[in-house]
Short mmCIF file of C-alpha atoms and ligand atoms in Angstrom, two decimals:
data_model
loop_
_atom_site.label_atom_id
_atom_site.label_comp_id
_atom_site.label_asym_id
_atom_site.label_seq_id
_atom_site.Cartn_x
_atom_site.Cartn_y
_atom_site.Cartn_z
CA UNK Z 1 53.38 112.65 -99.35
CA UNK Z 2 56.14 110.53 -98.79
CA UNK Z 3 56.96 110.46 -102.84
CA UNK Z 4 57.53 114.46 -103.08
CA UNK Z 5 60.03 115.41 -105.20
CA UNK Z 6 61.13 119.38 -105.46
CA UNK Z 7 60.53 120.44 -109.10
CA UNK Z 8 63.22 120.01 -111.62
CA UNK Z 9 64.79 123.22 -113.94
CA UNK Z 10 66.54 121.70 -117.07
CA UNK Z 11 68.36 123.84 -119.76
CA UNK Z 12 67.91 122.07 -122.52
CA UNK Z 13 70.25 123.93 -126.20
CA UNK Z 14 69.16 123.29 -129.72
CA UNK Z 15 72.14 122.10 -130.88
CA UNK Z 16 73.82 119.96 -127.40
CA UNK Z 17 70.70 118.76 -126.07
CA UNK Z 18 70.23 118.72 -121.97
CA UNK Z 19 73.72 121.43 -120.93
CA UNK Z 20 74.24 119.10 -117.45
CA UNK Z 21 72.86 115.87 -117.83
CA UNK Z 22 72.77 113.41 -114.90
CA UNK Z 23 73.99 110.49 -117.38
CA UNK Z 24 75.72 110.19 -120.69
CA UNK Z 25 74.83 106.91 -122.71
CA UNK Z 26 77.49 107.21 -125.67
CA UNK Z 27 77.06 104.41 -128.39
CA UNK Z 28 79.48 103.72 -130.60
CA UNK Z 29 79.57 101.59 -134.20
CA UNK Z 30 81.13 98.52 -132.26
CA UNK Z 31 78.10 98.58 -130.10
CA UNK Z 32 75.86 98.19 -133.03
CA UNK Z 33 77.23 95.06 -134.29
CA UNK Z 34 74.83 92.72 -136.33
CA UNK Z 35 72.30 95.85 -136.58
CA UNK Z 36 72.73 97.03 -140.27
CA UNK Z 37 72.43 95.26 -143.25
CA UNK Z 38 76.21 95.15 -144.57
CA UNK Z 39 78.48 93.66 -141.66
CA UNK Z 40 81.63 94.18 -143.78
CA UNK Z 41 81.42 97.65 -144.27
CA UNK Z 42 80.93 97.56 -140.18
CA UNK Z 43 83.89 95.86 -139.53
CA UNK Z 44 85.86 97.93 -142.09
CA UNK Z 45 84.92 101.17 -139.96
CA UNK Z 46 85.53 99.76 -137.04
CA UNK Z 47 88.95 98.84 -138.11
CA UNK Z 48 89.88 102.64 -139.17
CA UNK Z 49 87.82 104.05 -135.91
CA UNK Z 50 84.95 103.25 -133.57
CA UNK Z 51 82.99 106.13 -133.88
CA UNK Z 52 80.38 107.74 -131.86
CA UNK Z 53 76.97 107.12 -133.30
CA UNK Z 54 74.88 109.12 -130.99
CA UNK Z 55 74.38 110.01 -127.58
CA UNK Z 56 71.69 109.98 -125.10
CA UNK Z 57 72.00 112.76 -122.29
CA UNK Z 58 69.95 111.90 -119.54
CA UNK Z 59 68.13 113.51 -116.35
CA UNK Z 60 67.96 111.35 -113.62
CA UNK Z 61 64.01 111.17 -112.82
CA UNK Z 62 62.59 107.85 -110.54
CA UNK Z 63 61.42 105.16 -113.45
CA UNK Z 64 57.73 104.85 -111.79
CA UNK Z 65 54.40 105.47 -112.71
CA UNK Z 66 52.87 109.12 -112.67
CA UNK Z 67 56.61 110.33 -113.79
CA UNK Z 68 57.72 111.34 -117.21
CA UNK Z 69 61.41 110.70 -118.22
CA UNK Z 70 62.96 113.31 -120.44
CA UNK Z 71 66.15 112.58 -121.87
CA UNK Z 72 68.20 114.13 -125.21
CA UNK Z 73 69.73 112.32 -127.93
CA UNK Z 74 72.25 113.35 -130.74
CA UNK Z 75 73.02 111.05 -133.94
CA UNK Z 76 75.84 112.34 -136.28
CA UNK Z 77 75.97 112.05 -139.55
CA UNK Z 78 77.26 109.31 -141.06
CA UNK Z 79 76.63 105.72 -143.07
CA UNK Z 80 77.35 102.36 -142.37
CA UNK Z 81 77.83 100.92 -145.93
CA UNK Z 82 74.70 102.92 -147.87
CA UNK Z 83 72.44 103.01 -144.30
CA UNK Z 84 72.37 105.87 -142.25
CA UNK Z 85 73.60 106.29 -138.62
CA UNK Z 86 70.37 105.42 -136.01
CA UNK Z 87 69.88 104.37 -132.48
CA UNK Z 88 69.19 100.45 -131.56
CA UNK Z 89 65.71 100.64 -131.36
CA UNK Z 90 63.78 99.15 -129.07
CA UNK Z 91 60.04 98.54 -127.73
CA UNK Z 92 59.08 100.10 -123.93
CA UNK Z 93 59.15 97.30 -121.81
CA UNK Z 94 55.39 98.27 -120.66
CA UNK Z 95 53.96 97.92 -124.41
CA UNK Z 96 51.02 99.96 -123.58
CA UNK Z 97 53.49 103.35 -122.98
CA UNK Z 98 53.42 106.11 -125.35
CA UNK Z 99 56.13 108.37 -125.99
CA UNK Z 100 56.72 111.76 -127.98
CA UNK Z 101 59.81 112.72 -129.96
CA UNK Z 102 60.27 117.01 -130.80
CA UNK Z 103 63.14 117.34 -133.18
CA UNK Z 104 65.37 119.82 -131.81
CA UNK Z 105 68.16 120.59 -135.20
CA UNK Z 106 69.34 118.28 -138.00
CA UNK Z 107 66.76 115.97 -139.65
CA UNK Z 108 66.07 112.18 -139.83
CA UNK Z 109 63.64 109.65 -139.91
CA UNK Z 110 61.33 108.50 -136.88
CA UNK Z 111 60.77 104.82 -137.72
CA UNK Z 112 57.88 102.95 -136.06
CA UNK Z 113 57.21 99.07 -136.04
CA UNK Z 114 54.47 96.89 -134.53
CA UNK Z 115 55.16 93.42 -133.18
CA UNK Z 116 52.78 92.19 -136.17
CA UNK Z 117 55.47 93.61 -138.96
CA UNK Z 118 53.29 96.89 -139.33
CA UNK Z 119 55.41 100.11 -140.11
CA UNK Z 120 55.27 103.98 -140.07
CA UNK Z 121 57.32 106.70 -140.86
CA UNK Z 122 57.78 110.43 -139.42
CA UNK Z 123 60.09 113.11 -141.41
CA UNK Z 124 61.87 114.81 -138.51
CA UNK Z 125 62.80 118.59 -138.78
CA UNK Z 126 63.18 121.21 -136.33
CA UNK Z 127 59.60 122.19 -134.75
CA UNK Z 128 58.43 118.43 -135.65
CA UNK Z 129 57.14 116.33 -132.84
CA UNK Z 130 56.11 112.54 -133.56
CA UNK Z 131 53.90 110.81 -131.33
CA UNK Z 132 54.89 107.26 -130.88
CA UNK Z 133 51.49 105.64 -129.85
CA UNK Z 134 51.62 102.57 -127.40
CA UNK Z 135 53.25 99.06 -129.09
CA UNK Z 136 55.05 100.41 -131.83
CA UNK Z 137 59.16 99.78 -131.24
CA UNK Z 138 60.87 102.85 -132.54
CA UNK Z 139 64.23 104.19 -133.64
CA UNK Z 140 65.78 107.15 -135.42
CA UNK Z 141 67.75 107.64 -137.92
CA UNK Z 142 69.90 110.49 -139.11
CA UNK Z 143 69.68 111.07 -143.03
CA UNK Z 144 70.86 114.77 -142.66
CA UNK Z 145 74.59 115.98 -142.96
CA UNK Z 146 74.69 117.57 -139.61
CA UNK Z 147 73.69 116.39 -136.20
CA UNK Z 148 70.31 114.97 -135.62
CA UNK Z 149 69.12 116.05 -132.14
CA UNK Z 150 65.88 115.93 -130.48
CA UNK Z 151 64.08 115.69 -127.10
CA UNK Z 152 62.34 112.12 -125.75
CA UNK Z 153 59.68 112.02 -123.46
CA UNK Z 154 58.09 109.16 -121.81
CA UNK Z 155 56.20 107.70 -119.12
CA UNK Z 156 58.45 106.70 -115.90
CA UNK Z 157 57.57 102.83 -116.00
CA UNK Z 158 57.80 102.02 -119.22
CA UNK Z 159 61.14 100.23 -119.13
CA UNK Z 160 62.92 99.45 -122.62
CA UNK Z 161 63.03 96.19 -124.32
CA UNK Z 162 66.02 95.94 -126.65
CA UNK Z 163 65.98 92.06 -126.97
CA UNK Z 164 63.29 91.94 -129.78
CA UNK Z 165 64.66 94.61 -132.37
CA UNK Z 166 68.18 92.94 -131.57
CA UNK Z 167 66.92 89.41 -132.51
CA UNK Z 168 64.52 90.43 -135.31
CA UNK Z 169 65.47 93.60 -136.64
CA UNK Z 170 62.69 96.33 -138.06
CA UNK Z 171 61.37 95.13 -141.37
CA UNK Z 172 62.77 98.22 -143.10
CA UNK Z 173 66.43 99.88 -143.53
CA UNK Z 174 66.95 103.16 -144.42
CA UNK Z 175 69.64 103.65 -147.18
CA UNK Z 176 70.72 106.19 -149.38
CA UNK Z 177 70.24 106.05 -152.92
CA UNK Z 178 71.42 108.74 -155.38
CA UNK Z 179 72.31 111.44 -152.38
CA UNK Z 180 68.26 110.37 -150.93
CA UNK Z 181 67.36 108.68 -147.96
CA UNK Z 182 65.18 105.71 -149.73
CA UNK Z 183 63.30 103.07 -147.46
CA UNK Z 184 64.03 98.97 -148.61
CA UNK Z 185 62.96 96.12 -147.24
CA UNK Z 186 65.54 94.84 -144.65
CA UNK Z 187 67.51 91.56 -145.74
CA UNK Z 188 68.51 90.80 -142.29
CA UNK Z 189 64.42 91.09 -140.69
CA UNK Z 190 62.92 88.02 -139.17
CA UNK Z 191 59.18 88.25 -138.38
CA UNK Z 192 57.91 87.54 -135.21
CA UNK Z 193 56.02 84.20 -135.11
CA UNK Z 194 53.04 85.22 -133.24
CA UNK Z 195 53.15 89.23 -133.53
C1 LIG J 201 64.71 107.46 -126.47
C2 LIG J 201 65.87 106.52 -126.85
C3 LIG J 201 67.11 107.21 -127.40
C4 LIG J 201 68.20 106.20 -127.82
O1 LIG J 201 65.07 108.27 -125.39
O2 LIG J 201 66.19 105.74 -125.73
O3 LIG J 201 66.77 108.00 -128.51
O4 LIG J 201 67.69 105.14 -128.57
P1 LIG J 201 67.84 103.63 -128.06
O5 LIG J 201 67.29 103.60 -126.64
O6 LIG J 201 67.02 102.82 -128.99
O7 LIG J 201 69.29 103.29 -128.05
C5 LIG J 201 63.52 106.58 -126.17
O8 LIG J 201 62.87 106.13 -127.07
N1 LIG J 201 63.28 106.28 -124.90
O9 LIG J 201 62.24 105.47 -124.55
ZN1 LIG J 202 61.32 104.69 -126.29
#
């Protein structure tokens, strides 16, 4: 029993995500350089202000097997040229980890990706949770005009893998188009050679 941990109590709000969270990841538009389609209207917000792009409010639980990590994150609203505010995206560094996403307030886009190009799609509203099954790399995206915020869990190995979506890209951007979210093929994606 040398692993016991005393149960944890976490007050998780609707609209703020996790009230006292162990850790604060805050991610701004400089540190998503090179990630949407139109660097120049990047740079030209990042030259008025670097603003927050969401937040991930954390709970400190031990990354090992047999644990689940549970963590909040909150995208605002706004657009990068015509493409909607969203996290990095990434795969779990343990491919074979599942993880499940329960929309909290706001609304977005859950978008999935295999290594082999494959994608899927999840509207987000609140009361929606989207099941992320083992190898697909996921990231969210917030196409409403409020905060986005919903509640993460997965297992406590998986690890996360940024490198690939950082490299490649997902194969599909989310834009709007007439006031609508509309999903177009990314001009920036670069397959992966051997999926
Ligand atoms: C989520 C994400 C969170 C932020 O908790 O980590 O929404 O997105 P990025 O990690 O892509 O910046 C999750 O999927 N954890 O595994
Ligand atoms: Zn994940």
């Amino acid at each position: 029993m040398e692993d016991l941990m005393e149960p944890i109590r976490t007050l998780v709000d609707f609209k703020n995500g996790v009230i006292h969270p162990d850790r604060v990841i805050e991610r701004r538009i400089s540190d998503m350089q090179g990630m949407y389609a139109d660097d120049d209207a990047l740079n030209q917000l990042l030259s008025i202000d670097n603003r927050l792009v969401y937040q991930v409010k954390e709970v400190s639980i031990p990354e090992k097997e047999g644990h689940i990590i549970y963590s909040t994150t909150i995208i605002y609203p706004g657009k990068v040229g015509k493409e909607y505010f969203m996290t990095k995206g990434h795969f779990h560094a343990k491919e074979n980890t599942a993880e499940i996403y329960f929309c909290l307030s706001g609304e977005g886009y859950l978008l999935m990706q295999t290594r082999q190009g494959k994608v899927s799609t999840i509207y987000m509203q609140p009361g929606v949770l989207g099941y992320i099954p083992p190898y697909w790399g996921h990231r969210t995206i917030n196409t409403g005009s409020r905060e986005f915020v919903f509640l993460t869990l997965f297992p406590g190995d998986a690890g996360h893998n940024y490198e690939i979506i950082q490299k490649h890209g997902f194969a599909k951007i989310m834009v709007e188009e007439n006031g609508k979210p509309v999903l177009k093929d990314n001009p920036r994606y670069i397959p992966l050679k051997n999926g």
